């Protein structure tokens, strides 16, 4: 298993370009199942989750004609297998995004339950209830969600909790349902808005994607598409924080600043100079941050996927900051590892009290989930001495060439086998 070794304590300086958004490309890949023909996706990030999803689509009968350099070409003419096997789904929860499209396309689906997850129970009950509302019959058999339908029917559905992939799943299924579907309390993430626009270009009739009420008029079929994935806001956020935590000067380019506005405002509140351009954000500051509080919320609130990285920054702040996680019930696994590097953090329920320390020191630490791992890399970049981060396959799920990008910024970072 690979490890990442970092000699910390160097201010990072330079420019780093952001790759395509992982969380945007996954539903887009699933959406190819709604079409019959050749789909082309550009600027797909070259990360493990994208390979897993592409692999899953091949399992379902799609032909992967090109998969290199961020260009994915998938021919979905011969999709015929409704089964998403455990081996693939267990490595990536977002695999359940094929559930809605399979039901709409084939009238049946057999998708393994994703099972436990490091960041909490993360059930898929809202996906299931939404599809049942559209008339699908769903049962749980031998660890699989088994769905059948003679034709989905439009419905009025309310999400008890805002769910990003839940919204994408039901929205995709409803595009080919008979009649009108209204989704209330839908997720407003940019990834959902992007998916809605893309499906409309294929012939779907969706209004309000990216708002909390989405209305979908079902159509008989969708045309294949070509699209370019927009920049990853979580990756942009991670590199921006790397400039802050190391007291350097980092310019993040090829990004959409407005997607990370809550972070930008919090970084300014913490005392950093953050300059925004049209497709770039630059951060500088060489002093310890001022402590600020954050509370994660669904978009447009402070993203839960940046909580761990921001907490790493706050470990070095002057004063005490309160980090409240309100999207997931158990997303503080990075705390124990940050403590091993000298951070002073106390967890009380869904709140972490971070008392800033003057310095962190390098240590062997273990990556536990994708964004927690990013927070450990950030802490290690700032810490004095050597850190060895193990289980970096978590990082590879969602960050393209992370160690190369950090090296480019002047970090002493290496991947070892
Ligand atoms: C997506 C993102 C993930 C991000 C998360 C929250 C993708 C591929 N992943 O995950 O990076 O951290 O949004 O912004 O886009 N819930 C239920 N029942 C359900 C579904 C969800 O109770 O059926 C709960 C979850 O446990 C969680 C909350 O709803 O507490 C939000 O989860 P959700 O938005 O569904 O996360 P994902 O879509 O899995």
PDB file of N, CA and C in Angstrom, residues 49-108:
ATOM      1  N   UNK A  49     -12.432   6.987  -8.065  1.00  0.00           N
ATOM      2  CA  UNK A  49     -13.893   6.890  -8.103  1.00  0.00           C
ATOM      3  C   UNK A  49     -14.436   6.926  -9.534  1.00  0.00           C
ATOM      4  N   UNK A  50     -13.754   7.676 -10.391  1.00  0.00           N
ATOM      5  CA  UNK A  50     -14.210   7.764 -11.784  1.00  0.00           C
ATOM      6  C   UNK A  50     -13.954   6.428 -12.478  1.00  0.00           C
ATOM      7  N   UNK A  51     -12.806   5.814 -12.214  1.00  0.00           N
ATOM      8  CA  UNK A  51     -12.546   4.485 -12.799  1.00  0.00           C
ATOM      9  C   UNK A  51     -13.572   3.485 -12.292  1.00  0.00           C
ATOM     10  N   UNK A  52     -13.895   3.573 -10.993  1.00  0.00           N
ATOM     11  CA  UNK A  52     -14.861   2.622 -10.432  1.00  0.00           C
ATOM     12  C   UNK A  52     -16.208   2.768 -11.131  1.00  0.00           C
ATOM     13  N   UNK A  53     -16.651   4.016 -11.324  1.00  0.00           N
ATOM     14  CA  UNK A  53     -17.955   4.221 -11.958  1.00  0.00           C
ATOM     15  C   UNK A  53     -17.928   3.753 -13.410  1.00  0.00           C
ATOM     16  N   UNK A  54     -16.815   4.038 -14.119  1.00  0.00           N
ATOM     17  CA  UNK A  54     -16.706   3.607 -15.519  1.00  0.00           C
ATOM     18  C   UNK A  54     -16.745   2.081 -15.590  1.00  0.00           C
ATOM     19  N   UNK A  55     -16.046   1.451 -14.679  1.00  0.00           N
ATOM     20  CA  UNK A  55     -15.990  -0.002 -14.591  1.00  0.00           C
ATOM     21  C   UNK A  55     -17.396  -0.567 -14.356  1.00  0.00           C
ATOM     22  N   UNK A  56     -18.129   0.100 -13.476  1.00  0.00           N
ATOM     23  CA  UNK A  56     -19.500  -0.340 -13.163  1.00  0.00           C
ATOM     24  C   UNK A  56     -20.385  -0.241 -14.414  1.00  0.00           C
ATOM     25  N   UNK A  57     -20.230   0.843 -15.173  1.00  0.00           N
ATOM     26  CA  UNK A  57     -21.063   1.008 -16.367  1.00  0.00           C
ATOM     27  C   UNK A  57     -20.744  -0.083 -17.395  1.00  0.00           C
ATOM     28  N   UNK A  58     -19.477  -0.465 -17.473  1.00  0.00           N
ATOM     29  CA  UNK A  58     -19.089  -1.542 -18.390  1.00  0.00           C
ATOM     30  C   UNK A  58     -19.759  -2.844 -17.935  1.00  0.00           C
ATOM     31  N   UNK A  59     -19.766  -3.057 -16.644  1.00  0.00           N
ATOM     32  CA  UNK A  59     -20.428  -4.237 -16.057  1.00  0.00           C
ATOM     33  C   UNK A  59     -21.921  -4.279 -16.460  1.00  0.00           C
ATOM     34  N   UNK A  60     -22.516  -3.105 -16.596  1.00  0.00           N
ATOM     35  CA  UNK A  60     -23.943  -3.022 -16.925  1.00  0.00           C
ATOM     36  C   UNK A  60     -24.198  -3.148 -18.434  1.00  0.00           C
ATOM     37  N   UNK A  61     -23.103  -3.201 -19.212  1.00  0.00           N
ATOM     38  CA  UNK A  61     -23.264  -3.419 -20.652  1.00  0.00           C
ATOM     39  C   UNK A  61     -22.805  -2.252 -21.514  1.00  0.00           C
ATOM     40  N   UNK A  62     -22.325  -1.161 -20.903  1.00  0.00           N
ATOM     41  CA  UNK A  62     -21.829  -0.032 -21.703  1.00  0.00           C
ATOM     42  C   UNK A  62     -20.458  -0.379 -22.269  1.00  0.00           C
ATOM     43  N   UNK A  63     -20.127   0.238 -23.397  1.00  0.00           N
ATOM     44  CA  UNK A  63     -18.780   0.029 -23.966  1.00  0.00           C
ATOM     45  C   UNK A  63     -17.944   1.257 -23.712  1.00  0.00           C
ATOM     46  N   UNK A  64     -16.781   1.039 -23.101  1.00  0.00           N
ATOM     47  CA  UNK A  64     -15.889   2.147 -22.794  1.00  0.00           C
ATOM     48  C   UNK A  64     -14.921   2.281 -23.962  1.00  0.00           C
ATOM     49  N   UNK A  65     -15.175   3.256 -24.827  1.00  0.00           N
ATOM     50  CA  UNK A  65     -14.359   3.365 -26.046  1.00  0.00           C
ATOM     51  C   UNK A  65     -13.089   4.162 -25.825  1.00  0.00           C
ATOM     52  N   UNK A  66     -13.112   5.068 -24.864  1.00  0.00           N
ATOM     53  CA  UNK A  66     -11.917   5.875 -24.580  1.00  0.00           C
ATOM     54  C   UNK A  66     -11.924   6.230 -23.107  1.00  0.00           C
ATOM     55  N   UNK A  67     -10.756   6.119 -22.459  1.00  0.00           N
ATOM     56  CA  UNK A  67     -10.705   6.461 -21.038  1.00  0.00           C
ATOM     57  C   UNK A  67      -9.286   6.888 -20.716  1.00  0.00           C
ATOM     58  N   UNK A  68      -8.964   8.086 -21.119  1.00  0.00           N
ATOM     59  CA  UNK A  68      -7.586   8.553 -20.962  1.00  0.00           C
ATOM     60  C   UNK A  68      -7.561  10.061 -20.979  1.00  0.00           C
ATOM     61  N   UNK A  69      -6.647  10.629 -20.236  1.00  0.00           N
ATOM     62  CA  UNK A  69      -6.425  12.073 -20.294  1.00  0.00           C
ATOM     63  C   UNK A  69      -7.659  12.891 -19.972  1.00  0.00           C
ATOM     64  N   UNK A  70      -8.548  12.342 -19.172  1.00  0.00           N
ATOM     65  CA  UNK A  70      -9.736  13.097 -18.790  1.00  0.00           C
ATOM     66  C   UNK A  70     -10.875  13.013 -19.801  1.00  0.00           C
ATOM     67  N   UNK A  71     -10.655  12.250 -20.908  1.00  0.00           N
ATOM     68  CA  UNK A  71     -11.722  12.098 -21.900  1.00  0.00           C
ATOM     69  C   UNK A  71     -12.315  10.695 -21.765  1.00  0.00           C
ATOM     70  N   UNK A  72     -13.624  10.671 -21.594  1.00  0.00           N
ATOM     71  CA  UNK A  72     -14.303   9.387 -21.434  1.00  0.00           C
ATOM     72  C   UNK A  72     -15.342   9.274 -22.548  1.00  0.00           C
ATOM     73  N   UNK A  73     -15.273   8.200 -23.307  1.00  0.00           N
ATOM     74  CA  UNK A  73     -16.301   7.975 -24.331  1.00  0.00           C
ATOM     75  C   UNK A  73     -16.981   6.650 -24.009  1.00  0.00           C
ATOM     76  N   UNK A  74     -18.286   6.717 -23.822  1.00  0.00           N
ATOM     77  CA  UNK A  74     -19.056   5.539 -23.420  1.00  0.00           C
ATOM     78  C   UNK A  74     -20.215   5.334 -24.372  1.00  0.00           C
ATOM     79  N   UNK A  75     -20.285   4.143 -24.936  1.00  0.00           N
ATOM     80  CA  UNK A  75     -21.429   3.834 -25.794  1.00  0.00           C
ATOM     81  C   UNK A  75     -22.413   3.007 -24.970  1.00  0.00           C
ATOM     82  N   UNK A  76     -23.596   3.553 -24.780  1.00  0.00           N
ATOM     83  CA  UNK A  76     -24.574   2.899 -23.899  1.00  0.00           C
ATOM     84  C   UNK A  76     -25.676   2.183 -24.687  1.00  0.00           C
ATOM     85  N   UNK A  77     -25.415   1.935 -26.002  1.00  0.00           N
ATOM     86  CA  UNK A  77     -26.460   1.301 -26.831  1.00  0.00           C
ATOM     87  C   UNK A  77     -26.860  -0.064 -26.288  1.00  0.00           C
ATOM     88  N   UNK A  78     -25.884  -0.789 -25.736  1.00  0.00           N
ATOM     89  CA  UNK A  78     -26.188  -2.185 -25.379  1.00  0.00           C
ATOM     90  C   UNK A  78     -26.285  -2.440 -23.876  1.00  0.00           C
ATOM     91  N   UNK A  79     -26.678  -1.428 -23.133  1.00  0.00           N
ATOM     92  CA  UNK A  79     -26.837  -1.627 -21.681  1.00  0.00           C
ATOM     93  C   UNK A  79     -27.976  -2.625 -21.460  1.00  0.00           C
ATOM     94  N   UNK A  80     -27.674  -3.715 -20.758  1.00  0.00           N
ATOM     95  CA  UNK A  80     -28.705  -4.752 -20.614  1.00  0.00           C
ATOM     96  C   UNK A  80     -28.670  -5.457 -19.262  1.00  0.00           C
ATOM     97  N   UNK A  81     -27.639  -5.159 -18.465  1.00  0.00           N
ATOM     98  CA  UNK A  81     -27.512  -5.881 -17.196  1.00  0.00           C
ATOM     99  C   UNK A  81     -27.927  -4.968 -16.045  1.00  0.00           C
ATOM    100  N   UNK A  82     -28.946  -5.325 -15.266  1.00  0.00           N
ATOM    101  CA  UNK A  82     -29.408  -4.429 -14.205  1.00  0.00           C
ATOM    102  C   UNK A  82     -28.654  -4.564 -12.885  1.00  0.00           C
ATOM    103  N   UNK A  83     -27.588  -5.376 -12.861  1.00  0.00           N
ATOM    104  CA  UNK A  83     -26.964  -5.650 -11.553  1.00  0.00           C
ATOM    105  C   UNK A  83     -25.657  -4.901 -11.297  1.00  0.00           C
ATOM    106  N   UNK A  84     -25.678  -4.083 -10.221  1.00  0.00           N
ATOM    107  CA  UNK A  84     -24.455  -3.407  -9.756  1.00  0.00           C
ATOM    108  C   UNK A  84     -23.924  -4.217  -8.582  1.00  0.00           C
ATOM    109  N   UNK A  85     -22.810  -4.963  -8.799  1.00  0.00           N
ATOM    110  CA  UNK A  85     -22.368  -5.937  -7.799  1.00  0.00           C
ATOM    111  C   UNK A  85     -21.713  -5.303  -6.573  1.00  0.00           C
ATOM    112  N   UNK A  86     -21.759  -6.049  -5.500  1.00  0.00           N
ATOM    113  CA  UNK A  86     -21.226  -5.624  -4.204  1.00  0.00           C
ATOM    114  C   UNK A  86     -19.780  -5.148  -4.298  1.00  0.00           C
ATOM    115  N   UNK A  87     -18.963  -5.906  -5.051  1.00  0.00           N
ATOM    116  CA  UNK A  87     -17.532  -5.599  -5.124  1.00  0.00           C
ATOM    117  C   UNK A  87     -17.252  -4.170  -5.571  1.00  0.00           C
ATOM    118  N   UNK A  88     -18.103  -3.663  -6.472  1.00  0.00           N
ATOM    119  CA  UNK A  88     -17.883  -2.292  -6.944  1.00  0.00           C
ATOM    120  C   UNK A  88     -18.571  -1.278  -6.038  1.00  0.00           C
ATOM    121  N   UNK A  89     -19.788  -1.589  -5.622  1.00  0.00           N
ATOM    122  CA  UNK A  89     -20.557  -0.624  -4.828  1.00  0.00           C
ATOM    123  C   UNK A  89     -19.899  -0.392  -3.460  1.00  0.00           C
ATOM    124  N   UNK A  90     -19.308  -1.436  -2.893  1.00  0.00           N
ATOM    125  CA  UNK A  90     -18.765  -1.284  -1.544  1.00  0.00           C
ATOM    126  C   UNK A  90     -17.589  -0.311  -1.515  1.00  0.00           C
ATOM    127  N   UNK A  91     -16.901  -0.163  -2.653  1.00  0.00           N
ATOM    128  CA  UNK A  91     -15.751   0.748  -2.641  1.00  0.00           C
ATOM    129  C   UNK A  91     -16.184   2.191  -2.889  1.00  0.00           C
ATOM    130  N   UNK A  92     -17.403   2.380  -3.328  1.00  0.00           N
ATOM    131  CA  UNK A  92     -17.849   3.747  -3.617  1.00  0.00           C
ATOM    132  C   UNK A  92     -19.368   3.844  -3.499  1.00  0.00           C
ATOM    133  N   UNK A  93     -19.795   4.553  -2.481  1.00  0.00           N
ATOM    134  CA  UNK A  93     -21.218   4.722  -2.220  1.00  0.00           C
ATOM    135  C   UNK A  93     -21.985   5.326  -3.396  1.00  0.00           C
ATOM    136  N   UNK A  94     -21.306   6.232  -4.117  1.00  0.00           N
ATOM    137  CA  UNK A  94     -21.991   6.924  -5.207  1.00  0.00           C
ATOM    138  C   UNK A  94     -22.410   5.974  -6.328  1.00  0.00           C
ATOM    139  N   UNK A  95     -21.968   4.698  -6.244  1.00  0.00           N
ATOM    140  CA  UNK A  95     -22.418   3.708  -7.241  1.00  0.00           C
ATOM    141  C   UNK A  95     -23.930   3.608  -7.239  1.00  0.00           C
ATOM    142  N   UNK A  96     -24.555   3.922  -6.099  1.00  0.00           N
ATOM    143  CA  UNK A  96     -26.021   3.777  -6.041  1.00  0.00           C
ATOM    144  C   UNK A  96     -26.705   4.794  -6.959  1.00  0.00           C
ATOM    145  N   UNK A  97     -25.926   5.697  -7.579  1.00  0.00           N
ATOM    146  CA  UNK A  97     -26.490   6.628  -8.562  1.00  0.00           C
ATOM    147  C   UNK A  97     -27.017   5.913  -9.813  1.00  0.00           C
ATOM    148  N   UNK A  98     -26.653   4.635  -9.991  1.00  0.00           N
ATOM    149  CA  UNK A  98     -27.154   3.932 -11.180  1.00  0.00           C
ATOM    150  C   UNK A  98     -28.567   3.388 -10.955  1.00  0.00           C
ATOM    151  N   UNK A  99     -29.019   3.418  -9.705  1.00  0.00           N
ATOM    152  CA  UNK A  99     -30.322   2.826  -9.375  1.00  0.00           C
ATOM    153  C   UNK A  99     -31.467   3.470 -10.174  1.00  0.00           C
ATOM    154  N   UNK A 100     -31.587   4.778 -10.086  1.00  0.00           N
ATOM    155  CA  UNK A 100     -32.665   5.484 -10.792  1.00  0.00           C
ATOM    156  C   UNK A 100     -32.570   5.308 -12.300  1.00  0.00           C
ATOM    157  N   UNK A 101     -31.390   5.584 -12.898  1.00  0.00           N
ATOM    158  CA  UNK A 101     -31.265   5.407 -14.342  1.00  0.00           C
ATOM    159  C   UNK A 101     -31.553   3.969 -14.812  1.00  0.00           C
ATOM    160  N   UNK A 102     -31.128   2.956 -14.042  1.00  0.00           N
ATOM    161  CA  UNK A 102     -31.392   1.575 -14.468  1.00  0.00           C
ATOM    162  C   UNK A 102     -32.891   1.282 -14.479  1.00  0.00           C
ATOM    163  N   UNK A 103     -33.587   1.747 -13.427  1.00  0.00           N
ATOM    164  CA  UNK A 103     -35.034   1.523 -13.376  1.00  0.00           C
ATOM    165  C   UNK A 103     -35.718   2.210 -14.546  1.00  0.00           C
ATOM    166  N   UNK A 104     -35.268   3.428 -14.860  1.00  0.00           N
ATOM    167  CA  UNK A 104     -35.889   4.174 -15.960  1.00  0.00           C
ATOM    168  C   UNK A 104     -35.578   3.503 -17.299  1.00  0.00           C
ATOM    169  N   UNK A 105     -34.363   2.993 -17.436  1.00  0.00           N
ATOM    170  CA  UNK A 105     -33.944   2.442 -18.736  1.00  0.00           C
ATOM    171  C   UNK A 105     -34.416   1.004 -18.948  1.00  0.00           C
ATOM    172  N   UNK A 106     -34.186   0.155 -17.916  1.00  0.00           N
ATOM    173  CA  UNK A 106     -34.448  -1.278 -18.100  1.00  0.00           C
ATOM    174  C   UNK A 106     -35.716  -1.760 -17.388  1.00  0.00           C
ATOM    175  N   UNK A 107     -36.272  -0.909 -16.525  1.00  0.00           N
ATOM    176  CA  UNK A 107     -37.448  -1.345 -15.758  1.00  0.00           C
ATOM    177  C   UNK A 107     -37.056  -2.254 -14.604  1.00  0.00           C
ATOM    178  N   UNK A 108     -35.768  -2.453 -14.418  1.00  0.00           N
ATOM    179  CA  UNK A 108     -35.310  -3.250 -13.279  1.00  0.00           C
ATOM    180  C   UNK A 108     -33.906  -2.845 -12.851  1.00  0.00           C
TER     181      UNK A 108
END
